[in-house]
Amino acid sequence: MTDHDLPVVAHWFDGAAAPSASGRTAPVHNPATGAVRAHVALADQADVTAALASAGRGLAEWSAFSIAKRQSVMFAFRELLNARKGELARIITAEHGKVVSDAMGEIARGQEVVELACGFPHLIKGAFSENASNGVDVYSIKQPLGIVGIISPFNFPAMVPMWFFPVALAAGNAVIVKPSEKDPSASLWLAQLWKEAGLPDGAFTVLQGDKVAVDGLLHADEVQSISFVGSTPIAQYIYETASKNGKRVQALGGAKNHMLVLPDADLDLVADSAVNAGFGAAGERCMAVSVVLAVDPVADELIAKVAERIAKLRIGDGAADAEPDMGPLISAAHRDKVSSYVDVAEADGARIVVDGRGYTVDGREDGFFFGPTLLDEVPTTSRAYTEEIFGPVLSVVRVKTYEEGLALINSGEFGNGTAIFTNDGGAARRFQNEVQVGMIGINVPIPVPVAYHSFGGWKKSLFGDAKAYGVHGFDFFTREKAVTSRWLDPATHGGINLGFPQNS
Ligand code: NAD
């Protein structure tokens, strides 16, 4: 097959796949084989304009649906997703590389938000105060924003868009999803599913592309809000640009998550958790644990237990019948970047306990694999400690006390997730109070909140005020009106009054 025979992953306008006006494309790889499997359209301004028109048509129809009718579409989508999610998981694995069971896990967490959103009438119903003043009632109503933009990263091509679009749609908005150009097909599959569920054409629009597509959305007057997830420098750019253009914005950025292990912790549970959270999805999770802070004297025993578990991990093609534990990284360039961080750690004096550099898989020699890597005594001044690596590299830092570990966590620029492992409830309680991080696990390694709470970090892990999903999500995707109304009682009509309104 030549490059010309490969499929082109298109936009989705007005309820159908739509070719690009730009003619620009980018290759989409299967990371397990290294082969190009498709090309994705990269939008230009004409495509952005077409996406806005599509969403505008969808908005007009969808926002006029009654709550009951909107709810029936949400439930239909949930049923279709639940019945057919295996198809979506295979698409994710083919373009992202994570193993199929992990792709199913990502979909399950997204489905939770769909299920939350099915109950939306309760969450958008506003409030009523009868007789706030004599004969005066005050009430608030929540209305959709209009067209909202969702820009997502490569690492969760289904779950991250699902953090936002079920809530945005339930609230009556039309969405334009701009997927990562590295794994763009999941969003198209979801678009088709919405169509089958009965969503009006255009209410779920997909705009494929790169910075040109993103900038088009950031500068379009029709777009009322931006929900972004990706790396910190881009999150900051999105936040600043969208805010300057008068949009509501939530921009979730990168992470460097620490696990603090106190001497009284169950070290088998800690080792299992560290391996799960450090190497699952090849470390390409914003909630991955990348640093274990081992409080004296646990480091030696813990490192031995983690190394023992690493030796048993099976690395390979995530789509293989005998499913491995861990798949490849997203691209050759990213694999090389991860590798360079291990070089940096080594040069800075870290001890390499398990070295994943140069890892190859039989029969998949061109895949973007990187073996699980365990580093000990990583200096906290090293870039390998301070920067996000986003790969299967777990660094151990030895600390003498709880206070020393806490101070390290709080000195970092990120504040996404963290975990403490201990059997001391008092220490855990102190940690949850003192740590400067948005999502905290207590003997739980990847504390992604359930759908009825909200997801978001502190510091450079979240720009903006609103987290994703939960009550934050419904607040973000609705605009409130407060109505003060007076219906005169025919018996007590008071005549003209020029005074300032007061409660009396
Ligand atoms: P990325 O920032 O490179 O890309 C994210 C999105 O921004 C993509 O859709 C991409 O097309 C677009 N983009 C890239 N460069 C741009 C530019 N210069 N201008 C405008 N748009 C641009 O991130 P990624 O590599 O796809 O994803 C990995 C990152 O996402 C990691 O840093 C990870 O921690 C982070 N992440 C964070 C969370 C969270 O909840 N905080 C969740 C998932 C991923």
Coordinates of C-alpha atoms and ligand atoms in Angstrom, one line a residue:
M1 CA 0.0 0.0 0.0
T2 CA 1.4 3.4 -0.9
D3 CA 0.9 6.5 1.2
H4 CA -1.8 7.7 -1.3
D5 CA -3.9 4.6 -0.7
L6 CA -4.2 5.3 3.1
P7 CA -7.4 6.7 4.5
V8 CA -7.8 10.4 5.4
V9 CA -9.3 11.0 8.8
A10 CA -11.7 13.9 8.0
H11 CA -13.6 16.6 9.9
W12 CA -17.2 16.0 11.0
F13 CA -19.5 18.8 9.9
D14 CA -23.3 18.8 9.8
G15 CA -23.5 15.1 10.9
A16 CA -21.2 13.7 8.2
A17 CA -17.5 13.2 7.5
A18 CA -16.2 16.2 5.6
P19 CA -13.1 16.5 3.6
S20 CA -10.7 19.3 4.4
A21 CA -10.5 22.5 2.3
S22 CA -6.8 23.0 3.2
G23 CA -5.2 20.0 1.6
R24 CA -2.8 19.9 4.5
T25 CA -2.5 16.5 6.3
A26 CA -0.3 14.8 8.9
P27 CA 0.5 11.1 9.3
V28 CA -1.2 9.0 12.0
H29 CA 1.0 6.1 13.2
N30 CA 0.3 2.8 14.8
P31 CA 2.9 3.2 17.6
A32 CA 3.2 -0.5 18.0
T33 CA 4.4 -1.1 14.5
G34 CA 5.7 2.3 13.6
A35 CA 3.7 2.2 10.4
V36 CA 1.6 5.1 9.1
R37 CA -2.0 3.9 9.2
A38 CA -3.8 7.0 7.9
H39 CA -3.4 10.7 7.4
V40 CA -5.4 13.3 9.3
A41 CA -6.8 16.5 7.8
L42 CA -5.3 19.7 9.2
A43 CA -7.7 22.5 9.1
D44 CA -7.1 26.0 7.6
Q45 CA -9.3 29.0 8.2
A46 CA -11.9 27.9 5.7
D47 CA -12.4 24.6 7.6
V48 CA -12.7 26.6 10.9
T49 CA -15.4 28.7 9.3
A50 CA -17.2 25.6 8.1
A51 CA -17.0 24.1 11.6
L52 CA -18.5 27.2 13.1
A53 CA -21.4 27.1 10.6
S54 CA -22.0 23.5 11.3
A55 CA -22.1 24.1 15.1
G56 CA -24.3 27.1 14.7
R57 CA -26.9 25.1 12.8
G58 CA -26.7 22.3 15.4
L59 CA -27.0 24.8 18.3
A60 CA -30.2 26.4 16.8
E61 CA -31.9 23.0 16.7
W62 CA -30.5 21.4 19.9
S63 CA -30.9 24.3 22.3
A64 CA -34.6 24.3 21.4
F65 CA -35.1 20.7 22.4
S66 CA -37.1 20.3 25.6
I67 CA -35.3 18.9 28.6
A68 CA -37.1 15.6 28.3
K69 CA -36.2 15.3 24.6
R70 CA -32.6 16.2 25.3
Q71 CA -32.4 13.7 28.1
S72 CA -33.7 10.9 25.8
V73 CA -30.8 11.6 23.4
M74 CA -28.3 11.5 26.3
F75 CA -29.6 8.2 27.4
A76 CA -29.6 6.8 23.9
F77 CA -25.9 7.8 23.5
R78 CA -25.1 6.1 26.8
E79 CA -26.8 2.9 25.7
L80 CA -25.0 2.9 22.3
L81 CA -21.6 3.6 23.9
N82 CA -22.1 0.9 26.5
A83 CA -23.0 -1.7 23.8
R84 CA -20.3 -0.8 21.4
K85 CA -17.3 0.5 23.4
G86 CA -15.1 -2.4 22.4
E87 CA -15.0 -0.9 18.8
L88 CA -13.8 2.4 20.3
A89 CA -11.2 0.7 22.5
R90 CA -9.6 -0.9 19.4
I91 CA -9.4 2.4 17.6
I92 CA -7.7 4.0 20.6
T93 CA -5.2 1.1 20.8
A94 CA -4.4 1.3 17.1
E95 CA -3.6 5.0 17.2
H96 CA -2.4 5.6 20.8
G97 CA -0.7 2.3 21.6
K98 CA -2.2 1.6 25.1
V99 CA -3.3 -2.0 25.6
V100 CA -7.0 -2.7 24.9
S101 CA -8.0 -3.3 28.5
D102 CA -6.5 0.1 29.4
A103 CA -8.4 1.7 26.5
M104 CA -11.6 0.1 27.9
G105 CA -10.7 1.7 31.3
E106 CA -10.4 5.1 29.7
I107 CA -13.8 4.7 28.1
A108 CA -15.4 3.5 31.4
R109 CA -14.2 6.7 33.1
G110 CA -15.6 8.8 30.3
Q111 CA -18.9 6.9 30.4
E112 CA -19.2 7.8 34.0
V113 CA -19.4 11.5 32.9
V114 CA -22.0 10.5 30.3
E115 CA -24.0 8.9 33.0
L116 CA -23.7 11.9 35.3
A117 CA -24.8 14.1 32.4
C118 CA -27.9 11.9 31.8
G119 CA -29.2 13.3 35.2
F120 CA -28.6 16.9 34.0
P121 CA -32.1 18.3 34.7
H122 CA -31.4 18.3 38.4
L123 CA -28.0 20.1 37.8
I124 CA -29.3 23.0 35.7
K125 CA -32.6 23.7 37.4
G126 CA -31.7 27.0 39.0
A127 CA -33.3 28.4 42.2
F128 CA -36.4 30.3 43.3
S129 CA -37.0 32.7 46.2
E130 CA -40.6 33.5 46.8
N131 CA -41.6 36.9 48.2
A132 CA -38.0 38.2 48.4
S133 CA -39.7 41.5 48.9
N134 CA -43.4 42.2 49.1
G135 CA -45.0 40.8 46.0
V136 CA -41.5 40.2 44.5
D137 CA -40.0 36.8 43.5
V138 CA -36.4 36.3 42.6
Y139 CA -35.2 33.3 40.6
S140 CA -32.2 32.1 38.6
I141 CA -32.2 30.2 35.3
K142 CA -29.2 28.5 33.7
Q143 CA -28.9 28.7 30.0
P144 CA -26.3 27.2 27.6
L145 CA -23.3 29.3 26.5
G146 CA -23.8 28.6 22.8
I147 CA -20.9 27.1 20.8
V148 CA -18.1 25.7 23.0
G149 CA -14.6 24.5 22.0
I150 CA -12.9 21.4 23.4
I151 CA -9.2 20.9 22.6
S152 CA -7.8 17.6 23.7
P153 CA -4.4 15.9 24.1
F154 CA -3.2 12.6 22.6
N155 CA -3.1 10.6 25.8
F156 CA -6.8 10.1 26.3
P157 CA -8.4 10.5 22.9
A158 CA -11.9 9.4 24.2
M159 CA -11.9 10.1 28.0
V160 CA -10.7 13.7 27.9
P161 CA -13.3 14.9 25.3
M162 CA -15.8 13.0 27.4
W163 CA -14.8 15.0 30.5
F164 CA -16.5 17.9 28.7
F165 CA -18.9 17.2 25.9
P166 CA -21.5 15.2 27.8
V167 CA -21.9 18.1 30.2
A168 CA -21.7 20.7 27.5
L169 CA -24.3 19.0 25.4
A170 CA -26.6 18.2 28.3
A171 CA -26.6 21.8 29.2
G172 CA -27.8 22.6 25.6
N173 CA -24.6 23.8 24.0
A174 CA -23.1 22.8 20.6
V175 CA -19.6 21.5 20.8
I176 CA -16.6 21.7 18.4
V177 CA -14.0 19.1 19.4
K178 CA -10.5 19.6 18.2
P179 CA -8.8 16.2 18.8
S180 CA -5.1 15.6 19.0
E181 CA -3.7 15.1 15.5
K182 CA -1.8 12.1 16.8
D183 CA -4.9 10.0 17.4
P184 CA -7.9 11.7 15.7
S185 CA -10.2 8.8 14.9
A186 CA -11.8 8.3 18.3
S187 CA -13.7 11.6 18.1
L188 CA -15.1 10.7 14.7
W189 CA -16.4 7.4 16.0
L190 CA -18.1 9.3 18.9
A191 CA -19.5 11.8 16.4
Q192 CA -21.2 8.9 14.5
L193 CA -22.5 7.5 17.7
W194 CA -24.2 10.9 18.6
K195 CA -25.8 10.9 15.2
E196 CA -27.2 7.4 15.9
A197 CA -28.4 8.6 19.3
G198 CA -30.5 11.3 17.7
L199 CA -28.4 14.4 18.3
P200 CA -29.2 17.1 15.7
D201 CA -26.5 17.4 13.0
G202 CA -23.8 20.0 13.8
A203 CA -24.4 19.9 17.6
F204 CA -21.3 17.6 17.8
T205 CA -18.8 19.0 15.3
V206 CA -15.2 17.7 14.9
L207 CA -12.5 20.0 13.6
Q208 CA -9.2 18.1 12.9
G209 CA -6.0 20.0 12.9
D210 CA -3.0 21.6 14.6
K211 CA -2.3 25.1 15.9
V212 CA -4.1 26.7 12.9
A213 CA -7.4 25.0 14.0
V214 CA -6.8 25.9 17.6
D215 CA -6.0 29.5 16.9
G216 CA -9.1 29.7 14.6
L217 CA -11.3 28.6 17.6
L218 CA -9.5 31.0 20.0
H219 CA -10.2 33.9 17.8
A220 CA -13.7 33.1 16.6
D221 CA -16.4 35.4 18.1
E222 CA -18.9 32.6 17.8
V223 CA -17.0 30.4 20.3
Q224 CA -18.1 31.2 23.9
S225 CA -15.7 29.0 25.9
I226 CA -12.6 26.8 25.6
S227 CA -11.9 23.7 27.5
F228 CA -8.3 22.6 26.9
V229 CA -6.2 19.7 28.2
G230 CA -2.6 19.3 27.2
S231 CA 0.9 20.4 28.2
T232 CA 1.5 23.4 30.5
P233 CA 3.1 25.9 28.0
I234 CA 0.2 25.4 25.5
A235 CA -2.4 25.5 28.4
Q236 CA -1.0 28.8 29.4
Y237 CA -1.1 30.1 25.9
I238 CA -4.7 28.9 25.5
Y239 CA -5.7 30.5 28.8
E240 CA -4.2 33.9 28.0
T241 CA -5.4 34.0 24.4
A242 CA -8.9 32.8 25.0
S243 CA -9.3 35.1 28.0
K244 CA -8.0 38.1 26.0
N245 CA -10.7 37.3 23.5
G246 CA -13.4 37.4 26.1
K247 CA -14.0 33.7 26.4
R248 CA -14.7 31.6 29.4
V249 CA -11.7 29.2 29.7
Q250 CA -10.5 26.2 31.6
A251 CA -7.0 25.0 30.6
L252 CA -5.6 21.9 32.2
G253 CA -1.8 21.4 31.9
G254 CA 1.0 19.0 32.7
A255 CA 2.0 17.2 35.9
K256 CA 4.7 15.7 38.0
N257 CA 3.0 13.5 40.5
H258 CA 4.7 12.3 43.7
M259 CA 3.9 9.3 45.9
L260 CA 5.0 9.8 49.5
V261 CA 5.7 6.6 51.3
L262 CA 5.9 6.6 55.1
P263 CA 7.8 3.9 57.0
D264 CA 4.6 2.3 58.3
A265 CA 3.1 1.7 54.9
D266 CA 2.3 -1.7 53.5
L267 CA 5.2 -2.0 51.1
D268 CA 3.6 -4.7 48.9
L269 CA 0.6 -2.4 48.3
V270 CA 3.0 0.5 47.7
A271 CA 5.1 -1.5 45.1
D272 CA 1.9 -2.7 43.3
S273 CA 0.6 0.8 43.2
A274 CA 3.9 2.4 42.1
V275 CA 4.2 -0.1 39.2
N276 CA 0.5 0.4 38.2
A277 CA 0.7 4.2 38.4
G278 CA 4.2 4.5 37.0
F279 CA 4.0 2.2 34.0
G280 CA 0.3 1.9 33.1
A281 CA -0.3 3.4 29.7
A282 CA 3.5 3.6 29.5
G283 CA 3.5 6.5 31.9
E284 CA 1.5 8.7 29.4
R285 CA -1.1 9.7 32.0
C286 CA -1.4 13.1 33.6
M287 CA -2.1 11.3 36.9
A288 CA 0.8 8.9 36.5
V289 CA 3.2 8.7 39.4
S290 CA 6.6 9.7 38.3
V291 CA 8.4 10.2 41.7
V292 CA 8.4 8.0 44.8
L293 CA 9.5 9.9 47.9
A294 CA 10.7 7.1 50.2
V295 CA 10.9 8.2 53.8
D296 CA 13.9 6.5 55.6
P297 CA 14.3 3.6 56.0
V298 CA 12.0 2.1 53.3
A299 CA 13.9 2.9 50.1
D300 CA 16.0 -0.3 49.7
E301 CA 13.2 -2.7 50.4
L302 CA 10.7 -0.8 48.2
I303 CA 13.1 -0.6 45.3
A304 CA 13.7 -4.3 45.4
K305 CA 10.0 -5.0 45.4
V306 CA 9.4 -2.6 42.5
A307 CA 12.3 -4.1 40.5
E308 CA 10.9 -7.6 41.1
R309 CA 7.5 -6.5 39.7
I310 CA 9.1 -4.7 36.7
A311 CA 10.9 -7.9 35.7
K312 CA 7.5 -9.6 35.3
L313 CA 5.9 -6.9 33.1
R314 CA 5.2 -7.9 29.5
I315 CA 5.7 -5.1 26.9
G316 CA 4.3 -5.4 23.4
D317 CA 1.6 -4.5 20.9
G318 CA -1.5 -3.5 22.9
A319 CA -3.7 -5.1 20.2
A320 CA -2.1 -8.6 20.5
D321 CA -4.4 -11.5 21.5
A322 CA -2.2 -12.3 24.5
E323 CA -2.5 -8.8 25.8
P324 CA 0.7 -7.4 27.3
D325 CA 0.9 -5.1 30.3
M326 CA 2.3 -2.1 28.6
G327 CA 2.3 -0.8 25.0
P328 CA 4.6 1.7 23.2
L329 CA 4.9 5.4 23.5
I330 CA 3.0 7.7 21.1
S331 CA 5.9 8.5 18.7
A332 CA 9.5 8.0 17.9
A333 CA 10.2 11.6 18.8
H334 CA 8.6 11.2 22.2
R335 CA 10.4 8.0 22.9
D336 CA 13.7 9.7 22.1
K337 CA 12.7 12.6 24.5
V338 CA 11.9 10.2 27.3
S339 CA 15.3 8.5 26.7
S340 CA 17.1 11.8 26.9
Y341 CA 15.7 12.4 30.4
V342 CA 17.2 9.1 31.5
D343 CA 20.5 10.3 30.0
V344 CA 20.1 13.5 32.0
A345 CA 19.4 11.7 35.2
E346 CA 22.4 9.5 34.8
A347 CA 24.7 12.4 34.0
D348 CA 23.4 14.2 37.1
G349 CA 24.3 11.2 39.3
A350 CA 21.1 9.1 39.5
R351 CA 21.5 5.3 39.9
I352 CA 19.9 3.4 37.1
V353 CA 18.2 0.3 38.7
V354 CA 16.2 -0.8 35.6
D355 CA 17.1 0.7 32.2
G356 CA 14.4 0.8 29.5
R357 CA 16.5 2.6 26.9
G358 CA 16.9 0.9 23.6
Y359 CA 14.1 -1.6 24.4
T360 CA 12.8 -3.6 21.4
V361 CA 9.9 -6.0 21.0
D362 CA 10.3 -9.1 18.8
G363 CA 8.3 -8.7 15.6
R364 CA 7.7 -5.1 16.3
E365 CA 11.2 -3.7 15.9
D366 CA 9.9 -0.4 14.4
G367 CA 7.4 0.2 17.2
F368 CA 8.0 3.2 19.6
F369 CA 8.7 1.0 22.6
F370 CA 10.6 2.1 25.7
G371 CA 11.1 -0.3 28.6
P372 CA 10.0 0.4 32.2
T373 CA 12.8 2.3 33.9
L374 CA 13.6 2.7 37.6
L375 CA 15.9 5.4 38.9
D376 CA 17.2 5.8 42.4
E377 CA 18.8 8.8 44.2
V378 CA 17.6 11.2 41.5
P379 CA 19.0 14.6 42.5
T380 CA 16.1 17.1 43.0
T381 CA 18.1 19.7 41.0
S382 CA 18.1 17.4 37.9
R383 CA 15.8 18.2 35.0
A384 CA 14.8 14.6 35.2
Y385 CA 13.2 15.4 38.6
T386 CA 11.8 18.9 38.0
E387 CA 10.3 18.4 34.5
E388 CA 7.4 16.2 33.3
I389 CA 8.8 13.1 31.4
F390 CA 5.5 11.5 30.4
G391 CA 7.0 8.0 29.9
P392 CA 7.5 4.8 31.9
V393 CA 10.3 6.3 34.1
L394 CA 9.9 6.0 37.9
S395 CA 12.3 8.1 40.0
V396 CA 13.0 7.3 43.7
V397 CA 14.1 10.2 45.9
R398 CA 15.1 9.3 49.4
V399 CA 14.0 11.7 52.2
K400 CA 14.5 11.6 55.9
T401 CA 11.1 12.8 57.1
Y402 CA 7.5 13.4 56.2
E403 CA 8.2 17.2 56.3
E404 CA 11.1 16.9 53.8
G405 CA 8.9 14.9 51.4
L406 CA 6.0 17.4 51.8
A407 CA 8.3 20.4 51.2
L408 CA 9.5 18.8 47.9
I409 CA 6.0 18.2 46.6
N410 CA 5.0 21.7 47.5
S411 CA 8.1 23.3 45.9
G412 CA 7.2 21.9 42.4
E413 CA 5.6 24.0 39.7
F414 CA 2.8 21.5 39.1
G415 CA -0.1 20.5 41.5
N416 CA -2.1 17.8 39.6
G417 CA -2.1 14.6 41.7
T418 CA -0.3 13.1 44.6
A419 CA -0.6 10.1 47.0
I420 CA 0.4 9.2 50.5
F421 CA 0.9 5.6 51.6
T422 CA 0.7 5.1 55.3
N423 CA -1.3 3.3 58.0
D424 CA -1.4 6.4 60.1
G425 CA -4.7 8.2 59.7
G426 CA -3.4 11.3 61.5
A427 CA -0.5 11.6 59.1
A428 CA -2.8 11.1 56.1
R429 CA -5.1 13.7 57.4
R430 CA -2.3 16.2 57.9
F431 CA -1.1 15.5 54.4
Q432 CA -4.4 16.2 52.8
N433 CA -4.5 19.5 54.6
E434 CA -0.9 20.6 53.9
V435 CA -0.2 19.5 50.4
Q436 CA -0.5 22.0 47.6
V437 CA -2.1 19.7 45.1
G438 CA -5.6 19.4 43.6
M439 CA -6.2 15.6 43.7
I440 CA -5.0 13.5 46.6
G441 CA -4.9 9.7 47.1
I442 CA -4.6 8.1 50.5
N443 CA -3.3 4.6 49.8
V444 CA -4.8 5.1 46.3
P445 CA -2.2 5.7 43.5
I446 CA -4.2 7.4 40.7
P447 CA -6.9 9.4 42.5
V448 CA -9.0 10.5 39.5
P449 CA -12.2 11.8 41.1
V450 CA -15.5 10.1 40.2
A451 CA -17.8 12.0 37.8
Y452 CA -19.9 13.7 40.5
H453 CA -16.8 15.3 42.0
S454 CA -14.6 17.4 39.7
F455 CA -11.2 16.9 38.0
G456 CA -8.4 19.5 38.2
G457 CA -5.1 20.3 39.7
W458 CA -3.5 23.4 41.2
K459 CA -0.7 25.7 40.1
K460 CA 0.5 25.1 36.6
S461 CA -1.7 22.0 36.2
L462 CA -4.8 24.1 35.7
F463 CA -5.3 27.7 34.4
G464 CA -8.7 29.1 35.1
D465 CA -11.3 28.7 37.9
A466 CA -13.4 25.7 36.8
K467 CA -12.3 22.1 36.9
A468 CA -13.6 19.4 34.6
Y469 CA -17.0 17.7 35.0
G470 CA -19.1 17.4 38.2
V471 CA -20.7 20.6 39.5
H472 CA -17.8 22.6 38.2
G473 CA -18.6 21.3 34.7
F474 CA -22.3 22.3 34.8
D475 CA -21.3 25.8 36.2
F476 CA -18.8 26.2 33.4
F477 CA -21.1 25.3 30.6
T478 CA -24.1 27.3 31.7
R479 CA -24.7 31.0 32.1
E480 CA -27.0 32.2 34.9
K481 CA -29.7 34.8 34.7
A482 CA -31.3 36.2 37.8
V483 CA -34.9 37.4 37.4
T484 CA -36.6 39.7 39.8
S485 CA -40.3 39.7 39.1
R486 CA -43.3 41.5 40.6
W487 CA -46.9 40.6 39.8
L488 CA -49.1 43.2 41.4
D489 CA -51.7 42.0 43.8
P490 CA -54.8 43.7 42.4
A491 CA -55.9 44.4 46.0
T492 CA -52.8 46.4 47.0
H493 CA -51.6 48.3 44.0
G494 CA -49.1 50.9 45.4
G495 CA -48.7 53.5 42.6
I496 CA -45.4 55.2 41.3
N497 CA -42.2 55.1 43.4
L498 CA -38.9 56.6 42.2
G499 CA -36.8 55.2 45.1
F500 CA -33.9 52.6 44.8
P501 CA -35.2 49.1 45.1
Q502 CA -35.0 47.9 48.7
N503 CA -36.2 44.8 50.6
S504 CA -39.2 45.9 52.7
Ligands
NAD1 P1 0.0 19.2 23.7 O1 0.0 20.4 24.6 O2 1.2 19.0 22.8 O3 -1.3 19.2 22.8 C1 -2.6 19.3 23.3 C2 -3.5 19.9 22.2 O4 -3.0 21.2 21.9 C3 -3.5 19.1 20.9 O5 -4.9 19.1 20.5 C4 -2.6 19.9 20.0 O6 -3.0 19.8 18.6 C5 -2.7 21.3 20.5 N1 -1.5 22.1 20.3 C6 -0.2 21.7 20.3 N2 0.6 22.7 20.1 C7 -0.1 23.8 20.0 C8 0.2 25.2 19.8 N3 1.5 25.6 19.7 N4 -0.8 26.1 19.7 C9 -2.1 25.7 19.8 N5 -2.4 24.4 20.0 C10 -1.5 23.4 20.1 O7 -0.2 18.0 24.7 P2 -0.1 16.4 24.3 O8 1.3 16.1 24.0 O9 -1.1 16.1 23.3 O10 -0.6 15.7 25.7 C11 0.3 15.5 26.7 C12 0.2 16.6 27.8 O11 -1.1 16.7 28.3 C13 1.0 16.2 29.0 O12 1.7 17.4 29.4 C14 0.0 15.8 30.0 O13 0.4 16.0 31.4 C15 -1.1 16.7 29.7 N6 -2.4 16.2 30.2 C16 -2.9 16.9 31.3 C17 -4.1 16.4 31.8 C18 -4.7 17.1 33.0 O14 -5.8 16.7 33.3 N7 -4.1 18.0 33.6 C19 -4.7 15.3 31.2 C20 -4.2 14.7 30.1 C21 -3.0 15.2 29.6

